[in-house]
Every structure is written in structure tokens, then in C-alpha cells.
Amino acid sequence: MNYLEILSSPVFVALAPALCTALAAVLINRHRTKLVETELQNLKNQLLYRDKRIGELENSARDTNDSFAEQIANKSALVSTLNDVLAHSDAERATFYVPVQNADGNFLGLIVLATAPSDLSENLFIGTVFSGKDARAVESFFTNASVSSQNTSFKFDGFSPNSTYAECLQTSALSGSRSKVGVVQLLSSSTNGIDANQATKAIQSHRDKLVSLGQVFCGDNQSNIEKIGLKIPSTSRRGTVLSMDISNSSGLFIDEARSAVTMHLIQEVIGASSIEMAKLNGMFESYTGDGFLAAFVDDDNAQNECSADRAMNCALSIQRQFDRLMQDYRADLLHLKAELFLRFGLSTGVIHSIGFSFGQMRTTSILGRTASLAKIVCDLGPRDAASIIVDKATYLEFSNATRSKFVETVDPASKPTSENKRVPSYFYS
């Protein structure tokens, strides 16, 4: 059978359109594949060129005698490295923290040094200091272990992650020490979470560079942090804030006839409380009318209990003194038809001190998240019973024996609100 016969056969005529279509599809796919491969290679070349240029600029900045430019280059290198870590993991964002000390040389917390990708709102997040163990990065730093969690309340820049992975970085033992230089934290909004094994490998492949860059900004080199435009709150301290409130006392002042007894009682309560604070190295920070705020500061050089334990013991001691005073004032309070209770709230983290001086007025106080949370959890207590409530950061500071005396709660008064649902708290039972 010759070619003409083949081409004119009914079978070939029937199959020819399909064969032509299939051949055209193969040729088109080959062309598209070649275009995609060419485009991918161009993108790779652009990324390589970008990385090369960034490296050249960073090295150029380091070679100058300008120490500020050198540290900015180091931070840029840190951001580039975090981007590389993200490229090899299934996380969406990465954060790098380094430990910082206050003016007294005591551990203050972990400061956010760099984030990736670089579109984050640096003015809102970079430079923030985290100190409570409820933060995964801080937990990883204290335990010197990786922390993987599907539960995180970490939110910033409109980004609400569902999972986190944090790993503490140390110098090599070959260097003569095993000092902690920072923490890398990965975040993801995926419901599948972060693959811990993949995250570990991604960080491990860049560990040496991350450790090297972390050393530039921590320990004796902490002053370099301010060279990249970040301010360390060196006058702040890490510790526990104790908030105390005398429940039902404000109503006694409505009737002027009751004021004398109430003022005398509150004077005795505050006086006894100050004595108990002094015994446990606490500092009376501010008087709130029918209560106070006190601070118990961690001291790395001290051998005494941690700040959370001292604040808790102080609350228990004040409660015992208050019970004694209630017996002394029993007749007066019965006559006034008043029943008073103490409510305590404890929060652990960074404590910021502030001073005011206007004309003849001189006063100091504390502010910030830790002081605010202490007051919030204090207010969660019922008004018809004594209570001690702590936030999660304080709870995690306690030993297992102390933790066993607490029960997790949202609102011990069984009156949940939109506000206290956002504050994980523990009720002393």
C-alpha cells in the first residue's frame, strides 16, 4: 500500500484530525514548558542577583568606619536570612528576638530585632520587648528548647496566625560557652499548622549565620541595638505587679458618718500591706483610693524567690493581716452594715516606671501591659468573697506545686464579658 492509498483510506481520514490536534497540543505544551522554564530561570537569576547585590551592599557598609551603617547592614543580613528560612519552611512570617538587659544588668526580656517579610509595620512591632512566659519565644528562651504550638494569640499587622514554632539559638560549645543569643519564631495562618521537622531543618541550615548575627546585638554588644534605631527601655524591669482592691469599700464613703471608720481601716490595711511588701522586697508603687499597685522585681544576682512567688506570698500575708483587722473592726462594720473583701490580681512581664514633675507635684507610678493586666485580673474577682487571680504569664512562673492550687477560669463571678474572655486567668482555690 503506497502513501496515497494510506492517506486516502477511510481510517486515516477519520483519525487525521485527532492526530493533528494531539500533535499540535504536544508542540504547544513543549513551547509553554520551555517558556515557563525560561521564566523560572530568569526569576532565579534575578533572585541570585538581588541576593548578590544585597550581600555586596552589606559588605560595603561593614567595610566603612561608620558603626551605625555597619549595624544596619547586619540587620539587613538578618532580614535576608529570615527570608531564606521562610523559603525553606511552610511558615508565612518569621521574627528574630535577642535578649536584653536593663540598666541594673538584669534580664529584661526579648526584644524584636527583625522580621520577615519586610512589609511588616516596623514602627508598631520592631523594638517591642516580651518578657512573660506566655509568649512562645520567651518560653523557648527560658527552657532552651523548641516550642511548637497550634494555639497562639499572637496578632500584628492584621495577621492572625493559627500556629507558631520557636527555637532558641546558642553559641557552639567549641567557642568556650553555650550562651543564648536569640530566638527565631515562625508563624503561619494555615489551619494545617507548621511542620516542626521542616521548620527545624530550615533554621538548622541557617543556624551559624543567625547565631553570628545574634551575637552582634546581645550581651556586651547590646548597645548596637540602638544603632539601628531601636530604644531599649533600660529603666524598666522584669517582674510581677500585684494589684489589690478592697471590695465594697467605696460605698462606705457616700455617708459622711461612715468615712472616719473607713479611712482609719484603710490606713491600717495599707500600712500592714506596706510592711508585708518590705519583707518580700516589694515596692509600693501607687495608691488607688481603696487599694494599691506594688511591684516585685526579678534580680538575676539574688538567691531569693522569683517575683511571682514573692508577690503571691505577699498577697497571702496581706489577706491574713486583713482577716485580723476584720475581727478588730467587726462591731463597727456590723453597725455600718458593711462586709469587705480583698481582691488581688497578679501579672508578670515588663514593668515600666514613670515619674511626673509639674510645679510642686512630684509623683511616680508604673504603667504598661503588665500593670494593666494586674488591674484587669483583679477586677475579675467577685465582690462577695476574697480572691487571688493571676494571668497566664504569672501562672507559668510558679512551680507545679503552686500551680496545683489554681484553677483556670474566665470569670470567677460567672459574669463573662467580651473583655475578660481575652485574658486567660487562674483563680487561687
mmCIF file with all atom_site columns, C-alpha atoms in Angstrom, residues 272-361:
data_model
loop_
_atom_site.group_PDB
_atom_site.id
_atom_site.type_symbol
_atom_site.label_atom_id
_atom_site.label_alt_id
_atom_site.label_comp_id
_atom_site.label_asym_id
_atom_site.label_entity_id
_atom_site.label_seq_id
_atom_site.pdbx_PDB_ins_code
_atom_site.Cartn_x
_atom_site.Cartn_y
_atom_site.Cartn_z
_atom_site.occupancy
_atom_site.B_iso_or_equiv
_atom_site.pdbx_formal_charge
_atom_site.auth_seq_id
_atom_site.auth_comp_id
_atom_site.auth_asym_id
_atom_site.auth_atom_id
_atom_site.pdbx_PDB_model_num
ATOM 1  C CA . ALA A 1 272 ? 0.081   46.498 107.141 1.00 0.00 ? 272 ALA A CA 1
ATOM 2  C CA . SER A 1 273 ? 0.378   45.788 103.405 1.00 0.00 ? 273 SER A CA 1
ATOM 3  C CA . SER A 1 274 ? 3.453   48.025 103.093 1.00 0.00 ? 274 SER A CA 1
ATOM 4  C CA . ILE A 1 275 ? 5.147   46.106 105.924 1.00 0.00 ? 275 ILE A CA 1
ATOM 5  C CA . GLU A 1 276 ? 4.462   42.772 104.223 1.00 0.00 ? 276 GLU A CA 1
ATOM 6  C CA . MET A 1 277 ? 5.776   44.137 100.910 1.00 0.00 ? 277 MET A CA 1
ATOM 7  C CA . ALA A 1 278 ? 9.022   45.268 102.516 1.00 0.00 ? 278 ALA A CA 1
ATOM 8  C CA . LYS A 1 279 ? 9.580   41.788 103.984 1.00 0.00 ? 279 LYS A CA 1
ATOM 9  C CA . LEU A 1 280 ? 9.485   40.333 100.465 1.00 0.00 ? 280 LEU A CA 1
ATOM 10 C CA . ASN A 1 281 ? 11.445  43.092 98.680  1.00 0.00 ? 281 ASN A CA 1
ATOM 11 C CA . GLY A 1 282 ? 8.351   44.548 97.080  1.00 0.00 ? 282 GLY A CA 1
ATOM 12 C CA . MET A 1 283 ? 7.871   48.203 96.189  1.00 0.00 ? 283 MET A CA 1
ATOM 13 C CA . PHE A 1 284 ? 4.684   50.174 96.844  1.00 0.00 ? 284 PHE A CA 1
ATOM 14 C CA . GLU A 1 285 ? 4.110   51.937 93.518  1.00 0.00 ? 285 GLU A CA 1
ATOM 15 C CA . SER A 1 286 ? 0.773   53.743 93.714  1.00 0.00 ? 286 SER A CA 1
ATOM 16 C CA . TYR A 1 287 ? -2.281  54.184 95.912  1.00 0.00 ? 287 TYR A CA 1
ATOM 17 C CA . THR A 1 288 ? -5.607  53.731 94.116  1.00 0.00 ? 288 THR A CA 1
ATOM 18 C CA . GLY A 1 289 ? -8.108  55.026 96.688  1.00 0.00 ? 289 GLY A CA 1
ATOM 19 C CA . ASP A 1 290 ? -9.170  51.692 98.154  1.00 0.00 ? 290 ASP A CA 1
ATOM 20 C CA . GLY A 1 291 ? -6.179  49.649 97.051  1.00 0.00 ? 291 GLY A CA 1
ATOM 21 C CA . PHE A 1 292 ? -2.698  49.823 95.540  1.00 0.00 ? 292 PHE A CA 1
ATOM 22 C CA . LEU A 1 293 ? -0.254  48.660 92.879  1.00 0.00 ? 293 LEU A CA 1
ATOM 23 C CA . ALA A 1 294 ? 3.011   47.054 94.004  1.00 0.00 ? 294 ALA A CA 1
ATOM 24 C CA . ALA A 1 295 ? 5.974   45.738 92.029  1.00 0.00 ? 295 ALA A CA 1
ATOM 25 C CA . PHE A 1 296 ? 8.187   42.748 92.780  1.00 0.00 ? 296 PHE A CA 1
ATOM 26 C CA . VAL A 1 297 ? 11.258  42.803 90.569  1.00 0.00 ? 297 VAL A CA 1
ATOM 27 C CA . ASP A 1 298 ? 13.373  39.871 89.390  1.00 0.00 ? 298 ASP A CA 1
ATOM 28 C CA . ASP A 1 299 ? 17.050  40.127 90.285  1.00 0.00 ? 299 ASP A CA 1
ATOM 29 C CA . ASP A 1 300 ? 19.439  37.834 88.417  1.00 0.00 ? 300 ASP A CA 1
ATOM 30 C CA . ASN A 1 301 ? 22.012  38.158 91.202  1.00 0.00 ? 301 ASN A CA 1
ATOM 31 C CA . ALA A 1 302 ? 19.632  37.412 94.063  1.00 0.00 ? 302 ALA A CA 1
ATOM 32 C CA . GLN A 1 303 ? 19.124  33.963 95.548  1.00 0.00 ? 303 GLN A CA 1
ATOM 33 C CA . ASN A 1 304 ? 15.588  34.650 96.768  1.00 0.00 ? 304 ASN A CA 1
ATOM 34 C CA . GLU A 1 305 ? 12.292  33.531 95.277  1.00 0.00 ? 305 GLU A CA 1
ATOM 35 C CA . CYS A 1 306 ? 11.161  34.708 91.875  1.00 0.00 ? 306 CYS A CA 1
ATOM 36 C CA . SER A 1 307 ? 8.987   37.790 91.658  1.00 0.00 ? 307 SER A CA 1
ATOM 37 C CA . ALA A 1 308 ? 5.775   35.800 91.129  1.00 0.00 ? 308 ALA A CA 1
ATOM 38 C CA . ASP A 1 309 ? 6.338   33.707 94.269  1.00 0.00 ? 309 ASP A CA 1
ATOM 39 C CA . ARG A 1 310 ? 7.101   36.792 96.351  1.00 0.00 ? 310 ARG A CA 1
ATOM 40 C CA . ALA A 1 311 ? 4.024   38.639 95.066  1.00 0.00 ? 311 ALA A CA 1
ATOM 41 C CA . MET A 1 312 ? 1.863   35.589 95.783  1.00 0.00 ? 312 MET A CA 1
ATOM 42 C CA . ASN A 1 313 ? 3.242   35.187 99.311  1.00 0.00 ? 313 ASN A CA 1
ATOM 43 C CA . CYS A 1 314 ? 2.708   38.897 99.888  1.00 0.00 ? 314 CYS A CA 1
ATOM 44 C CA . ALA A 1 315 ? -0.954  38.612 98.864  1.00 0.00 ? 315 ALA A CA 1
ATOM 45 C CA . LEU A 1 316 ? -1.469  35.698 101.271 1.00 0.00 ? 316 LEU A CA 1
ATOM 46 C CA . SER A 1 317 ? 0.228   37.600 104.109 1.00 0.00 ? 317 SER A CA 1
ATOM 47 C CA . ILE A 1 318 ? -1.865  40.713 103.476 1.00 0.00 ? 318 ILE A CA 1
ATOM 48 C CA . GLN A 1 319 ? -5.006  38.568 103.481 1.00 0.00 ? 319 GLN A CA 1
ATOM 49 C CA . ARG A 1 320 ? -4.075  37.192 106.908 1.00 0.00 ? 320 ARG A CA 1
ATOM 50 C CA . GLN A 1 321 ? -3.474  40.700 108.257 1.00 0.00 ? 321 GLN A CA 1
ATOM 51 C CA . PHE A 1 322 ? -6.785  41.825 106.746 1.00 0.00 ? 322 PHE A CA 1
ATOM 52 C CA . ASP A 1 323 ? -8.671  38.959 108.434 1.00 0.00 ? 323 ASP A CA 1
ATOM 53 C CA . ARG A 1 324 ? -7.207  40.044 111.778 1.00 0.00 ? 324 ARG A CA 1
ATOM 54 C CA . LEU A 1 325 ? -8.272  43.639 111.184 1.00 0.00 ? 325 LEU A CA 1
ATOM 55 C CA . MET A 1 326 ? -11.777 42.493 110.269 1.00 0.00 ? 326 MET A CA 1
ATOM 56 C CA . GLN A 1 327 ? -12.060 40.988 113.729 1.00 0.00 ? 327 GLN A CA 1
ATOM 57 C CA . ASP A 1 328 ? -10.892 44.236 115.304 1.00 0.00 ? 328 ASP A CA 1
ATOM 58 C CA . TYR A 1 329 ? -13.411 46.260 113.282 1.00 0.00 ? 329 TYR A CA 1
ATOM 59 C CA . ARG A 1 330 ? -16.206 43.709 113.459 1.00 0.00 ? 330 ARG A CA 1
ATOM 60 C CA . ALA A 1 331 ? -18.503 45.830 115.649 1.00 0.00 ? 331 ALA A CA 1
ATOM 61 C CA . ASP A 1 332 ? -18.016 48.950 113.536 1.00 0.00 ? 332 ASP A CA 1
ATOM 62 C CA . LEU A 1 333 ? -18.639 47.104 110.272 1.00 0.00 ? 333 LEU A CA 1
ATOM 63 C CA . LEU A 1 334 ? -21.760 45.432 111.650 1.00 0.00 ? 334 LEU A CA 1
ATOM 64 C CA . HIS A 1 335 ? -23.079 48.809 112.683 1.00 0.00 ? 335 HIS A CA 1
ATOM 65 C CA . LEU A 1 336 ? -22.325 50.164 109.198 1.00 0.00 ? 336 LEU A CA 1
ATOM 66 C CA . LYS A 1 337 ? -23.858 47.028 107.608 1.00 0.00 ? 337 LYS A CA 1
ATOM 67 C CA . ALA A 1 338 ? -20.701 46.609 105.571 1.00 0.00 ? 338 ALA A CA 1
ATOM 68 C CA . GLU A 1 339 ? -18.844 43.482 104.507 1.00 0.00 ? 339 GLU A CA 1
ATOM 69 C CA . LEU A 1 340 ? -15.407 43.999 102.991 1.00 0.00 ? 340 LEU A CA 1
ATOM 70 C CA . PHE A 1 341 ? -13.236 41.595 100.992 1.00 0.00 ? 341 PHE A CA 1
ATOM 71 C CA . LEU A 1 342 ? -9.818  41.752 99.368  1.00 0.00 ? 342 LEU A CA 1
ATOM 72 C CA . ARG A 1 343 ? -9.329  41.107 95.674  1.00 0.00 ? 343 ARG A CA 1
ATOM 73 C CA . PHE A 1 344 ? -5.817  40.534 94.306  1.00 0.00 ? 344 PHE A CA 1
ATOM 74 C CA . GLY A 1 345 ? -4.577  40.432 90.717  1.00 0.00 ? 345 GLY A CA 1
ATOM 75 C CA . LEU A 1 346 ? -1.066  39.381 89.621  1.00 0.00 ? 346 LEU A CA 1
ATOM 76 C CA . SER A 1 347 ? 0.591   39.861 86.244  1.00 0.00 ? 347 SER A CA 1
ATOM 77 C CA . THR A 1 348 ? 4.189   39.151 85.188  1.00 0.00 ? 348 THR A CA 1
ATOM 78 C CA . GLY A 1 349 ? 6.175   40.887 82.454  1.00 0.00 ? 349 GLY A CA 1
ATOM 79 C CA . VAL A 1 350 ? 7.974   44.158 81.782  1.00 0.00 ? 350 VAL A CA 1
ATOM 80 C CA . ILE A 1 351 ? 7.277   46.854 84.376  1.00 0.00 ? 351 ILE A CA 1
ATOM 81 C CA . HIS A 1 352 ? 7.689   50.428 83.124  1.00 0.00 ? 352 HIS A CA 1
ATOM 82 C CA . SER A 1 353 ? 8.227   53.175 85.679  1.00 0.00 ? 353 SER A CA 1
ATOM 83 C CA . ILE A 1 354 ? 7.162   56.750 85.049  1.00 0.00 ? 354 ILE A CA 1
ATOM 84 C CA . GLY A 1 355 ? 7.693   59.959 87.003  1.00 0.00 ? 355 GLY A CA 1
ATOM 85 C CA . PHE A 1 356 ? 5.711   63.193 86.943  1.00 0.00 ? 356 PHE A CA 1
ATOM 86 C CA . SER A 1 357 ? 7.005   66.588 87.964  1.00 0.00 ? 357 SER A CA 1
ATOM 87 C CA . PHE A 1 358 ? 4.759   69.607 87.449  1.00 0.00 ? 358 PHE A CA 1
ATOM 88 C CA . GLY A 1 359 ? 5.317   72.617 89.666  1.00 0.00 ? 359 GLY A CA 1
ATOM 89 C CA . GLN A 1 360 ? 5.151   71.400 93.248  1.00 0.00 ? 360 GLN A CA 1
ATOM 90 C CA . MET A 1 361 ? 3.741   67.988 92.273  1.00 0.00 ? 361 MET A CA 1
#
